[in-house]
PDB file of C-alpha atoms and ligand atoms in Angstrom:
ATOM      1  CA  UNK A  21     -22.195  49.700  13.243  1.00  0.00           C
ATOM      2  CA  UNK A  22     -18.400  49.341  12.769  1.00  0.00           C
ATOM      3  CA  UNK A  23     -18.844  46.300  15.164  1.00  0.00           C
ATOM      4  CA  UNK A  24     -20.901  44.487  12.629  1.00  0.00           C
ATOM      5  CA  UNK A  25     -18.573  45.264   9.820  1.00  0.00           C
ATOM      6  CA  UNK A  26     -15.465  43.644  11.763  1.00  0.00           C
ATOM      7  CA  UNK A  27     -17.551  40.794  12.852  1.00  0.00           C
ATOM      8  CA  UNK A  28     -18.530  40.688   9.071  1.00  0.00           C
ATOM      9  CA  UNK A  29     -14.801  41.072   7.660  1.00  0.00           C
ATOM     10  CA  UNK A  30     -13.810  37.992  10.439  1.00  0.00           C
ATOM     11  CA  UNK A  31     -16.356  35.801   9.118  1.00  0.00           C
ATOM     12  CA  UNK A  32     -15.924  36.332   5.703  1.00  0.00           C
ATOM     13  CA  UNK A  33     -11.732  35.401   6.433  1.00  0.00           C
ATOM     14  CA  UNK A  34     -13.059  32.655   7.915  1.00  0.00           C
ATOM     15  CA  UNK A  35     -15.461  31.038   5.459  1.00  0.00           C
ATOM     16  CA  UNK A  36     -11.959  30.744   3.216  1.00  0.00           C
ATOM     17  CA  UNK A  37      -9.452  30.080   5.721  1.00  0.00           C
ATOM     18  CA  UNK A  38     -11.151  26.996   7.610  1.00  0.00           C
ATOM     19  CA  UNK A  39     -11.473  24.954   4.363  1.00  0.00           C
ATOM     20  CA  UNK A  40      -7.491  25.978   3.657  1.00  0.00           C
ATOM     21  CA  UNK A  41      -6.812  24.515   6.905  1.00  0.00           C
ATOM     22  CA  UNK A  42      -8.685  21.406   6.540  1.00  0.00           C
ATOM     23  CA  UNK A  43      -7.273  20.920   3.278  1.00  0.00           C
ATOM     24  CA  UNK A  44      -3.956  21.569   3.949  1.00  0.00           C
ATOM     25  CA  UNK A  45      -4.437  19.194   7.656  1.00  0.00           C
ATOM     26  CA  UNK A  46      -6.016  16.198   5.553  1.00  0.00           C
ATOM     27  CA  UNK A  47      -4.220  16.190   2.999  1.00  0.00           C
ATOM     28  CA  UNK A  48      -0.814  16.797   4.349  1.00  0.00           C
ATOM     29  CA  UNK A  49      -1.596  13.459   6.680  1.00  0.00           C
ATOM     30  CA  UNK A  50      -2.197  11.665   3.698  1.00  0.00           C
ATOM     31  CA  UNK A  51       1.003  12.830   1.899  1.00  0.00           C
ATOM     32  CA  UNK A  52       2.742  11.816   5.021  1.00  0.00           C
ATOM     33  CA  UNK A  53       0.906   8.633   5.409  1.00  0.00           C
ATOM     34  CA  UNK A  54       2.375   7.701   1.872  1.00  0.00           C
ATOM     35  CA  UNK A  55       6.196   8.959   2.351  1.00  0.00           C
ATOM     36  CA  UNK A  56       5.925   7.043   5.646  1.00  0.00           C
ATOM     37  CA  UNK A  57       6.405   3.595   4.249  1.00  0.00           C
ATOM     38  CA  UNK A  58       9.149   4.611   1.832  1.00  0.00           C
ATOM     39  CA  UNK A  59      11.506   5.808   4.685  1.00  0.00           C
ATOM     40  CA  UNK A  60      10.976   2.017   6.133  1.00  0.00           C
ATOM     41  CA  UNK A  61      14.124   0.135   5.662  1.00  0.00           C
ATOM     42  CA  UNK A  62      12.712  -2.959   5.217  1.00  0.00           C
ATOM     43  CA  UNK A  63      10.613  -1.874   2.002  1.00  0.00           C
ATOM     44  CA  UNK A  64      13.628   0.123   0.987  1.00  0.00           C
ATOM     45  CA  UNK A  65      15.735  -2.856   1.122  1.00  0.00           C
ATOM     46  CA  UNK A  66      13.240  -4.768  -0.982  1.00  0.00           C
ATOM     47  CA  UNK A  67      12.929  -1.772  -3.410  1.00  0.00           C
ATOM     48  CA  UNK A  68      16.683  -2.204  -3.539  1.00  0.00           C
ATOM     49  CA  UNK A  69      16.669  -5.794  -4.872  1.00  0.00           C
ATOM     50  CA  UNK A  70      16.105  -6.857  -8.017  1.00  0.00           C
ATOM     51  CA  UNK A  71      13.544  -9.606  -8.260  1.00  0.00           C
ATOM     52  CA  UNK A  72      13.728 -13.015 -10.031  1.00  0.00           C
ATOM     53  CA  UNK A  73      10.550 -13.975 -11.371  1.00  0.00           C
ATOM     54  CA  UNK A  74      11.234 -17.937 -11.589  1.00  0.00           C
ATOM     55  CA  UNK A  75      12.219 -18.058  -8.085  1.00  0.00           C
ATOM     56  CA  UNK A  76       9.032 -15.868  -6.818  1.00  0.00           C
ATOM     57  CA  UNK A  77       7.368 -18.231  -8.559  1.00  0.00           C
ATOM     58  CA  UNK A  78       8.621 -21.059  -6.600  1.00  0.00           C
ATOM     59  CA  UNK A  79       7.784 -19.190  -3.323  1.00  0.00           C
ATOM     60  CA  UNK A  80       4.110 -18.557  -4.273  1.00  0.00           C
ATOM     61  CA  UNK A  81       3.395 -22.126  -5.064  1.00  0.00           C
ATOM     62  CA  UNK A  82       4.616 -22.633  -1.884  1.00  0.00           C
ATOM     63  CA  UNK A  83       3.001 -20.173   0.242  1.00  0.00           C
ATOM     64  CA  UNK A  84       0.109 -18.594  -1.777  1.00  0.00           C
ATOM     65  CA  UNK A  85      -1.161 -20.545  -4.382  1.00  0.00           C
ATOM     66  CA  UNK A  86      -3.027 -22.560  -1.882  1.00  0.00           C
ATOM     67  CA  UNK A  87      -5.473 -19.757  -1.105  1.00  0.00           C
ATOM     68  CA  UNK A  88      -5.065 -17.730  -4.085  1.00  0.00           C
ATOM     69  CA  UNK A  89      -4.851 -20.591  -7.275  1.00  0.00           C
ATOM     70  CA  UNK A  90      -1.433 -21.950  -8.718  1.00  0.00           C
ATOM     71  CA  UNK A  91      -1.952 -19.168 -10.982  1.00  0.00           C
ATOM     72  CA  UNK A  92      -3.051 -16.626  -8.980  1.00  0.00           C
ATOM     73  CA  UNK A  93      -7.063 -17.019  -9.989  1.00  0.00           C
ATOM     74  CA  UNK A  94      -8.313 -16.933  -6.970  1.00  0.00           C
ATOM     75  CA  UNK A  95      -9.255 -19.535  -4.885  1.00  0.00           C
ATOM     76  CA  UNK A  96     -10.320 -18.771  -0.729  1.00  0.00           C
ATOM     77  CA  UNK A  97      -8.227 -15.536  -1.303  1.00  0.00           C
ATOM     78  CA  UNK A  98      -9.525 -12.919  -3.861  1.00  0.00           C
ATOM     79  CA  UNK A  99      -7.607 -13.703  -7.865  1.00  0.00           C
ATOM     80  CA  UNK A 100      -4.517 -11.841  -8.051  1.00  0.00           C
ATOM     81  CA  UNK A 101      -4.477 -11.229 -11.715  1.00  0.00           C
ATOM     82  CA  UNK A 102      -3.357  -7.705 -12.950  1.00  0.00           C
ATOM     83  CA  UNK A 103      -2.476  -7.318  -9.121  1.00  0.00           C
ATOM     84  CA  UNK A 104       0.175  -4.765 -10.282  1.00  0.00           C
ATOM     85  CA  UNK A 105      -1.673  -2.538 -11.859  1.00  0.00           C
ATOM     86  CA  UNK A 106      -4.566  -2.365  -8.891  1.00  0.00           C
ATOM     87  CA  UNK A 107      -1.829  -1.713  -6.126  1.00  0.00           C
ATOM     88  CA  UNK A 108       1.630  -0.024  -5.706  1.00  0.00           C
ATOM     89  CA  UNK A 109       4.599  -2.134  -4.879  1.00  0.00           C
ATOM     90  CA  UNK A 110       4.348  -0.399  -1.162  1.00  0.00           C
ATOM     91  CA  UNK A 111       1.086  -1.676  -0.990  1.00  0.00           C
ATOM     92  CA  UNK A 112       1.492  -4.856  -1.977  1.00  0.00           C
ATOM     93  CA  UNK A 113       4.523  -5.087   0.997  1.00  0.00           C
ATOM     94  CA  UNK A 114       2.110  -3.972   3.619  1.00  0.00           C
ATOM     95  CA  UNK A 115      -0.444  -6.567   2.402  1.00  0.00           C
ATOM     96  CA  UNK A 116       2.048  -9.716   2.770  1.00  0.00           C
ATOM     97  CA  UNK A 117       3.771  -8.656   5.876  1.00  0.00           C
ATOM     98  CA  UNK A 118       0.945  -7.416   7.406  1.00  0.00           C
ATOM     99  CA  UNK A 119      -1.226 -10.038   8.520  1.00  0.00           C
ATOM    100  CA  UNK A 120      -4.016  -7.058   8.486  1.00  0.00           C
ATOM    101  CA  UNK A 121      -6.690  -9.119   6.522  1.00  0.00           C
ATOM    102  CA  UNK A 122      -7.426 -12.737   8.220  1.00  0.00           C
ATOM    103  CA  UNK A 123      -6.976 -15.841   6.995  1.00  0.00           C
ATOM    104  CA  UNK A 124      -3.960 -14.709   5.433  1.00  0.00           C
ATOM    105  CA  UNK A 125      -1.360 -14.828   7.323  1.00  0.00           C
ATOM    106  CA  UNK A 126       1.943 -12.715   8.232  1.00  0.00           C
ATOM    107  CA  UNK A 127       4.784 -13.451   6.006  1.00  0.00           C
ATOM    108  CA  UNK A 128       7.861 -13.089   7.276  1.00  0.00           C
ATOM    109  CA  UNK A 129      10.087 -12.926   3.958  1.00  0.00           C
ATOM    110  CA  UNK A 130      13.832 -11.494   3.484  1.00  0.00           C
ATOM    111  CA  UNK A 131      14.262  -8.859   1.014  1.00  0.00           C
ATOM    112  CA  UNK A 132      15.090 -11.273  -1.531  1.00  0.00           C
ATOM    113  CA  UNK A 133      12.732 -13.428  -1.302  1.00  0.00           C
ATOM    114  CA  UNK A 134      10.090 -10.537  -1.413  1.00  0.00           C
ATOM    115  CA  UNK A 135      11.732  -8.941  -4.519  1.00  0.00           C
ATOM    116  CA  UNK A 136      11.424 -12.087  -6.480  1.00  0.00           C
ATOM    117  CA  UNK A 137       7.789 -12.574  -5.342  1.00  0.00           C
ATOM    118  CA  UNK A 138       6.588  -9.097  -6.160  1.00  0.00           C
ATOM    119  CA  UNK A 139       8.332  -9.323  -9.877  1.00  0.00           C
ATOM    120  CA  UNK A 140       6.588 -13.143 -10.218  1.00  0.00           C
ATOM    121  CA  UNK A 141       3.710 -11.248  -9.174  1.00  0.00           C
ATOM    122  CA  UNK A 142       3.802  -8.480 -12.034  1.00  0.00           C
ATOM    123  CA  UNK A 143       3.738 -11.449 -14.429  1.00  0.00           C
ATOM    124  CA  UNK A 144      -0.104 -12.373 -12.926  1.00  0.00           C
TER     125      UNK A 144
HETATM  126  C1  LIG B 213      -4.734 -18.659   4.214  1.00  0.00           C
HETATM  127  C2  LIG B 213      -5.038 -18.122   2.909  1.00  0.00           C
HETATM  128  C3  LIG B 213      -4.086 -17.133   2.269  1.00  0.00           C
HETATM  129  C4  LIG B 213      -2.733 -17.271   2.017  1.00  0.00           C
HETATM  130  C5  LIG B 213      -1.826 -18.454   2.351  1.00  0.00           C
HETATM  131  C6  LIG B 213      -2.334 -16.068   1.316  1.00  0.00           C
HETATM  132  N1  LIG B 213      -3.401 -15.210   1.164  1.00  0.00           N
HETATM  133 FE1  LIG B 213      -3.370 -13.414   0.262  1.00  0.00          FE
HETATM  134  N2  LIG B 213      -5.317 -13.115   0.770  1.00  0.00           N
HETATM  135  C7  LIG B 213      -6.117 -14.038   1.397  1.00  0.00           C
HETATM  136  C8  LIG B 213      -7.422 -13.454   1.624  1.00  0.00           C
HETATM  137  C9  LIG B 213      -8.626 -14.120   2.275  1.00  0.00           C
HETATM  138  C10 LIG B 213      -7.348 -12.133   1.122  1.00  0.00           C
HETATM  139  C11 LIG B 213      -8.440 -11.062   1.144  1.00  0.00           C
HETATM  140  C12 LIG B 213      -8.257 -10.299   2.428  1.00  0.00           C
HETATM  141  C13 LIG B 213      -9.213  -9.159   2.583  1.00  0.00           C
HETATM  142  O1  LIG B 213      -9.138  -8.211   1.797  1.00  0.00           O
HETATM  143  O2  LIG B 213     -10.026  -9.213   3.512  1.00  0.00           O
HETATM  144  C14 LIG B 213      -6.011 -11.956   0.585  1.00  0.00           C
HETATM  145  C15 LIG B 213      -5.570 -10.791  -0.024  1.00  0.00           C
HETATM  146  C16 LIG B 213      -4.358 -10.688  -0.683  1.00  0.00           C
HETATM  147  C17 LIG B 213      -3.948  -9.550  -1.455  1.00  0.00           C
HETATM  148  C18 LIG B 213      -4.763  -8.277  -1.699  1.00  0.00           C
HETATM  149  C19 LIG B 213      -5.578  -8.493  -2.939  1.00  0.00           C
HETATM  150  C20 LIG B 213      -6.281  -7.225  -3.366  1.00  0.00           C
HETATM  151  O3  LIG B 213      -7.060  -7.317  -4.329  1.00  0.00           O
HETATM  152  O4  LIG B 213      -6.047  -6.175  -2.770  1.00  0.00           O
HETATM  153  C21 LIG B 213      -2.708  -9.824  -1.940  1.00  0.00           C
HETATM  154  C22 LIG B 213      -1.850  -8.931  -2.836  1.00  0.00           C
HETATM  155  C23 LIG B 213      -2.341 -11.131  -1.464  1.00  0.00           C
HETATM  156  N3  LIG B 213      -3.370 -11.609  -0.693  1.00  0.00           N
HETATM  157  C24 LIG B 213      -1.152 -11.743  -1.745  1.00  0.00           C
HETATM  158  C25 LIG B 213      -0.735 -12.925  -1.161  1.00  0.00           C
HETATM  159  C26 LIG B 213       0.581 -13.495  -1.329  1.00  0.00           C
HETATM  160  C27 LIG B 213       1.672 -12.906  -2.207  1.00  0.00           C
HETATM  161  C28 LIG B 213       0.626 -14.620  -0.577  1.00  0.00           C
HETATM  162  C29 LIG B 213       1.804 -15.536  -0.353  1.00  0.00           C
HETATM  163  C30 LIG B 213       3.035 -14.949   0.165  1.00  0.00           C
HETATM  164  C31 LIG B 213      -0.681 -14.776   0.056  1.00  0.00           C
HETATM  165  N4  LIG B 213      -1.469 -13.733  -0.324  1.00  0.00           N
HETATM  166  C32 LIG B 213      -1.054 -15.839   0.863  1.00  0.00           C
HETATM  167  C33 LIG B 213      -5.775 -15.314   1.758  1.00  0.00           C
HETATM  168  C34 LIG B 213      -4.490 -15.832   1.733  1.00  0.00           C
END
């Protein structure tokens, strides 16, 4: 009898400590997976910079505009307007540099140069 009652008491930890676990697991990966990026010197150099918008505008006629409009519309590449408000800064790094999402490419841009691009892009 006092077997089933310590088999009962184990169980019953159990039923609250496994979804602790698996809450604390998941959900400390994802906390991780979005301090990660900010320890990244490259995005912290961008983060660093202060944009100019006139100048990111020059670079996105120049390298975006083709897929995504001259004002950011949309064209072969989905429209970019409100951009900012649908994705963090970090995000928006990872998309350009990442060459994740075929056709568009890998950019390749100094810290500058991505600065002013991401404050042109605020403007969409
Ligand atoms: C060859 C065409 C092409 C070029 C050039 C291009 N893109 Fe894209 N872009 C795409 C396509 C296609 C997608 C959608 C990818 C997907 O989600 O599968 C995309 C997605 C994006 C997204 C994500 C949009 C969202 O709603 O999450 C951003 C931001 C973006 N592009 C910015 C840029 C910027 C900034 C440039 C210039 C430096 C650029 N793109 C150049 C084709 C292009």
């Amino acid at each position: 009898m006092s077997l089933v009652n310590t088999v009962g008491a184990k169980s019953a930890v159990w039923r609250w400590l496994l979804p602790v676990l698996v809450v604390l697991v998941v959900g400390g990966g994802w906390i991780f997976s979005l301090l990660l990026p900010l320890r990244d010197p490259y995005i912290q150099a961008v983060r660093a910079t202060v944009g100019d918008p006139s100048r990111g505008e020059q670079i996105f006629i120049l390298n975006c505009a083709g897929c995504h409009g001259l004002d950011g519309e949309g064209e072969v590449g989905p429209s970019l307007l409100q951009i900012s408000h649908r994705r963090s800064q970090v995000q928006l790094i990872q998309q350009i540099i990442s060459g994740n999402t075929p056709p568009m490419p890998k950019f390749q841009a100094q810290p500058q140069d991505m600065a002013d691009l991401l404050s042109y892009l605020k403007t969409l």
